[in-house]
Amino acid sequence: MNEAAPAVLLRGLRKTYPHAENPVEVLKGVDLRLARGETAAVLGPSGSGKSTLLALLGGLDRPTAGEISLFGEPLGGLSEPALARFRAANMGIVFQQFHLMPHMTALENASLPLEIARDPGAEDKARGALASVGLSHREDHLPGELSGGECQRVAIARALVTSPRLLLADEPSGNLDVRTGRQVMDLLFSLVAERRATLLLVTHNPEFAEKCSRRFVLAEGRLADA
Ligand code: ADP
């Protein structure tokens, strides 16, 4: 992997969802270059394709056309298993809906990415990640026994437990009340800065966008400087 390459490089990215009568052309040529350690907010109206863009960056879906390179690695050249390995080694993803495993404790949820990677230090690292989000006292609790803000902190611990170089976040405060959302976002920004990770944050909230080093608006299928 090229150590000098940008964290994120998108060229002419297009995504069309097929449909017999009405194919939906969501991304119509998105270009973006993010240096390592930059934090970028993507704003834009609902339905403009923000989640689609994040899913493509996360390798959860494939573009219709165009190029995605992360840290110099073109994702288009990777097979599905190689893409899954690349994601596990380089990315953490936080969703609005937390997506925790309901039958696993906070500690088990936080250690899951490392368990999958068969990391022998999984449990210790997960304890460390839970401590970094202030949840050491909740290790043995199930998601149903935690508040929304605590669930999102577990999800952040899970996303960061592998020390990813790129964090993708889709409206992480969207399911939380204003005060809790602000606390969770402050925590997220401080952990990203501490680890010098690159962040791409989808948000409706101008206050959180202001905390990013760069801001973009997705509209009409294209990404523009905000
Ligand atoms: P945002 O995150 O900005 O709200 P999305 O990326 O979720 O936007 O959606 C962009 C557009 O793509 C919407 O019109 C949505 O209906 C459409 N879309 C999203 N996913 C699919 C899919 N799997 N199949 C067809 N259309 C989709």
Coordinates of C-alpha atoms and ligand atoms in Angstrom, one line a residue:
M1 CA 0.0 0.0 0.0
N2 CA 1.2 3.5 -0.9
E3 CA 2.0 5.3 2.3
A4 CA 1.8 8.8 0.7
A5 CA -1.6 8.2 -1.0
P6 CA -4.6 10.1 0.3
A7 CA -6.9 8.5 2.8
V8 CA -9.8 8.8 0.4
L9 CA -9.8 9.4 -3.3
L10 CA -13.0 9.3 -5.3
R11 CA -13.0 9.9 -9.1
G12 CA -16.2 10.1 -11.2
L13 CA -18.2 8.0 -8.7
R14 CA -21.6 7.0 -10.0
K15 CA -24.3 4.9 -8.5
T16 CA -27.6 4.0 -10.1
Y17 CA -30.1 1.7 -8.4
P18 CA -31.6 -0.4 -11.2
H19 CA -35.4 -0.6 -11.6
A20 CA -37.4 -1.8 -14.6
E21 CA -39.2 1.6 -15.3
N22 CA -37.4 4.0 -13.0
P23 CA -33.7 3.5 -12.4
V24 CA -32.6 5.9 -9.6
E25 CA -29.4 7.7 -10.5
V26 CA -28.2 8.8 -7.1
L27 CA -24.6 9.7 -7.6
K28 CA -23.7 11.3 -10.9
G29 CA -20.0 11.8 -10.8
V30 CA -18.6 12.4 -7.3
D31 CA -15.0 13.5 -6.8
L32 CA -13.3 13.8 -3.5
R33 CA -9.8 13.8 -2.1
L34 CA -9.2 13.6 1.7
A35 CA -5.7 13.7 3.2
R36 CA -4.9 11.4 6.1
G37 CA -6.2 12.9 9.4
E38 CA -8.7 15.2 7.8
T39 CA -12.2 15.2 9.1
A40 CA -15.0 15.8 6.6
A41 CA -18.7 16.4 7.0
V42 CA -21.1 15.6 4.2
L43 CA -24.3 17.6 4.4
G44 CA -27.3 17.4 2.1
P45 CA -31.0 16.9 1.9
S46 CA -32.6 13.7 2.8
G47 CA -32.5 11.3 -0.2
S48 CA -29.5 13.1 -1.8
G49 CA -27.4 9.9 -1.5
K50 CA -25.3 10.4 1.6
S51 CA -25.9 6.9 2.9
T52 CA -25.3 5.5 -0.5
L53 CA -21.9 7.3 -0.7
L54 CA -21.0 6.0 2.8
A55 CA -21.9 2.4 1.8
L56 CA -19.7 2.7 -1.3
L57 CA -16.8 4.0 0.7
G58 CA -17.3 1.2 3.3
G59 CA -17.2 -1.3 0.5
L60 CA -20.7 -2.5 1.5
D61 CA -21.9 -1.8 -2.0
R62 CA -20.2 -1.4 -5.4
P63 CA -20.4 1.7 -7.6
T64 CA -21.9 1.7 -11.1
A65 CA -18.9 3.5 -12.4
G66 CA -15.9 5.5 -11.1
E67 CA -13.1 4.8 -8.8
I68 CA -12.7 4.5 -5.0
S69 CA -9.1 4.3 -3.6
L70 CA -8.5 4.2 0.2
F71 CA -4.9 4.7 1.4
G72 CA -3.8 4.0 -2.2
E73 CA -5.8 0.7 -2.5
P74 CA -8.4 0.7 -5.4
L75 CA -11.4 -1.1 -3.9
G76 CA -12.6 -2.0 -7.4
G77 CA -9.7 -4.4 -7.7
L78 CA -10.6 -6.4 -4.6
S79 CA -12.7 -9.6 -4.5
E80 CA -15.5 -9.7 -1.9
P81 CA -13.3 -11.6 0.7
A82 CA -10.4 -9.3 0.1
L83 CA -12.7 -6.3 0.5
A84 CA -14.0 -7.7 3.8
R85 CA -10.4 -8.1 5.0
F86 CA -9.5 -4.6 3.9
R87 CA -12.6 -3.1 5.7
A88 CA -11.8 -5.0 8.9
A89 CA -8.2 -3.8 8.8
N90 CA -8.7 -0.2 7.9
M91 CA -12.3 1.0 8.7
G92 CA -14.7 1.5 11.5
I93 CA -18.3 2.3 10.8
V94 CA -20.9 3.9 13.1
F95 CA -24.5 4.0 12.2
Q96 CA -27.5 6.1 13.4
Q97 CA -29.3 2.9 14.6
F98 CA -26.3 1.6 16.5
H99 CA -26.7 -2.0 15.0
L100 CA -25.5 -3.7 18.2
M101 CA -26.0 -7.5 18.6
P102 CA -28.9 -7.6 21.1
H103 CA -27.9 -10.9 22.8
M104 CA -24.3 -9.9 23.4
T105 CA -23.0 -7.8 26.3
A106 CA -21.3 -4.5 25.7
L107 CA -17.9 -6.2 26.0
E108 CA -18.8 -8.9 23.5
N109 CA -20.2 -6.3 21.1
A110 CA -17.0 -4.2 21.4
S111 CA -14.7 -7.2 20.9
L112 CA -16.6 -8.7 18.0
P113 CA -14.5 -7.3 15.1
L114 CA -11.4 -8.6 16.9
E115 CA -13.0 -12.0 17.6
I116 CA -13.8 -12.3 13.9
A117 CA -10.2 -11.5 13.1
R118 CA -9.1 -14.1 15.8
D119 CA -7.1 -11.5 17.6
P120 CA -5.8 -13.2 20.8
G121 CA -5.9 -9.8 22.6
A122 CA -9.5 -9.2 21.7
E123 CA -11.0 -9.0 25.2
D124 CA -8.3 -6.8 26.7
K125 CA -8.5 -4.4 23.7
A126 CA -12.3 -4.3 24.0
R127 CA -12.0 -3.5 27.7
G128 CA -9.7 -0.6 26.7
A129 CA -12.1 0.6 24.0
L130 CA -15.0 0.5 26.4
A131 CA -12.9 2.4 29.0
S132 CA -12.2 5.1 26.3
V133 CA -15.9 5.7 25.9
G134 CA -16.5 5.8 29.6
L135 CA -18.4 2.5 29.9
S136 CA -16.1 0.2 31.9
H137 CA -18.9 -0.2 34.5
R138 CA -21.3 -1.5 31.8
E139 CA -19.2 -4.2 30.3
D140 CA -21.6 -7.0 31.2
H141 CA -24.8 -5.2 30.2
L142 CA -26.9 -6.1 27.2
P143 CA -27.9 -3.3 24.7
G144 CA -31.5 -3.5 26.0
E145 CA -30.2 -2.6 29.5
L146 CA -28.4 0.5 28.2
S147 CA -29.6 4.0 27.2
G148 CA -29.4 5.2 23.6
G149 CA -26.3 7.3 24.3
E150 CA -24.6 4.3 26.0
C151 CA -25.5 2.0 23.1
Q152 CA -23.9 4.5 20.6
R153 CA -20.8 4.7 22.8
V154 CA -20.6 0.9 22.7
A155 CA -20.9 1.1 18.9
I156 CA -18.1 3.7 18.8
A157 CA -15.9 1.4 20.9
R158 CA -16.7 -1.4 18.5
A159 CA -15.8 0.8 15.5
L160 CA -12.5 1.9 17.1
V161 CA -11.4 -1.3 18.7
T162 CA -9.4 -2.3 15.6
S163 CA -7.6 1.1 15.6
P164 CA -9.0 1.9 12.1
R165 CA -7.4 4.6 9.9
L166 CA -10.7 5.6 8.5
L167 CA -13.9 6.1 10.5
L168 CA -17.2 6.4 8.6
A169 CA -20.2 7.8 10.6
D170 CA -23.8 8.0 9.4
E171 CA -25.7 10.5 11.6
P172 CA -24.4 9.0 14.8
S173 CA -26.4 11.5 16.9
G174 CA -29.6 11.1 14.8
N175 CA -31.3 8.8 17.3
L176 CA -30.3 10.7 20.5
D177 CA -31.6 13.7 22.3
V178 CA -29.8 17.0 21.7
R179 CA -27.7 16.9 24.9
T180 CA -26.7 13.2 24.6
G181 CA -26.0 13.6 20.9
R182 CA -23.6 16.5 21.6
Q183 CA -21.8 14.4 24.3
V184 CA -21.5 11.4 21.9
M185 CA -20.2 13.6 19.1
D186 CA -17.7 15.4 21.4
L187 CA -16.4 12.0 22.4
L188 CA -16.2 10.8 18.8
F189 CA -14.3 13.9 17.7
S190 CA -11.8 13.6 20.6
L191 CA -11.2 9.9 19.9
V192 CA -10.7 10.6 16.2
A193 CA -8.2 13.4 17.0
E194 CA -6.3 11.4 19.6
R195 CA -5.9 8.5 17.0
R196 CA -5.2 10.8 14.1
A197 CA -7.8 8.9 12.1
T198 CA -9.6 10.2 9.1
L199 CA -13.3 10.8 9.6
L200 CA -16.1 11.1 7.1
L201 CA -19.2 12.2 8.9
V202 CA -22.7 12.3 7.4
T203 CA -24.8 14.7 9.3
H204 CA -27.7 17.1 9.1
N205 CA -26.4 19.1 12.0
P206 CA -24.4 22.3 11.1
E207 CA -22.9 22.4 14.6
F208 CA -21.2 19.0 14.1
A209 CA -20.2 19.9 10.6
E210 CA -18.4 23.0 12.0
K211 CA -16.2 20.7 14.0
C212 CA -14.8 19.1 10.9
S213 CA -11.8 20.4 9.0
R214 CA -13.8 20.2 5.7
R215 CA -17.4 20.4 4.8
F216 CA -19.2 19.2 1.6
V217 CA -22.8 19.3 0.4
L218 CA -24.2 16.4 -1.7
A219 CA -27.0 17.6 -4.0
E220 CA -28.2 16.6 -7.4
G221 CA -25.8 13.7 -7.4
R222 CA -22.7 15.7 -6.9
L223 CA -20.5 16.7 -4.0
A224 CA -19.5 20.4 -3.7
D225 CA -17.6 22.4 -1.1
A226 CA -20.0 23.8 1.5
Ligands
ADP1 P1 -29.7 10.0 2.1 O1 -28.8 9.2 3.0 O2 -29.0 11.3 1.6 O3 -31.0 10.2 2.8 P2 -29.8 7.6 0.5 O4 -28.5 7.3 0.0 O5 -30.4 6.8 1.6 O6 -30.0 9.2 0.8 O7 -30.8 7.5 -0.8 C1 -30.7 8.2 -2.0 C2 -31.7 7.8 -3.0 O8 -31.5 6.4 -3.4 C3 -33.1 7.8 -2.5 O9 -34.0 8.3 -3.5 C4 -33.4 6.4 -2.2 O10 -34.8 6.1 -2.3 C5 -32.6 5.6 -3.2 N1 -32.2 4.3 -2.8 C6 -31.4 4.0 -1.7 N2 -31.1 2.7 -1.6 C7 -31.8 2.1 -2.6 C8 -31.9 0.8 -3.1 N3 -31.3 -0.2 -2.5 N4 -32.7 0.6 -4.2 C9 -33.3 1.6 -4.8 N5 -33.2 2.9 -4.5 C10 -32.5 3.1 -3.4

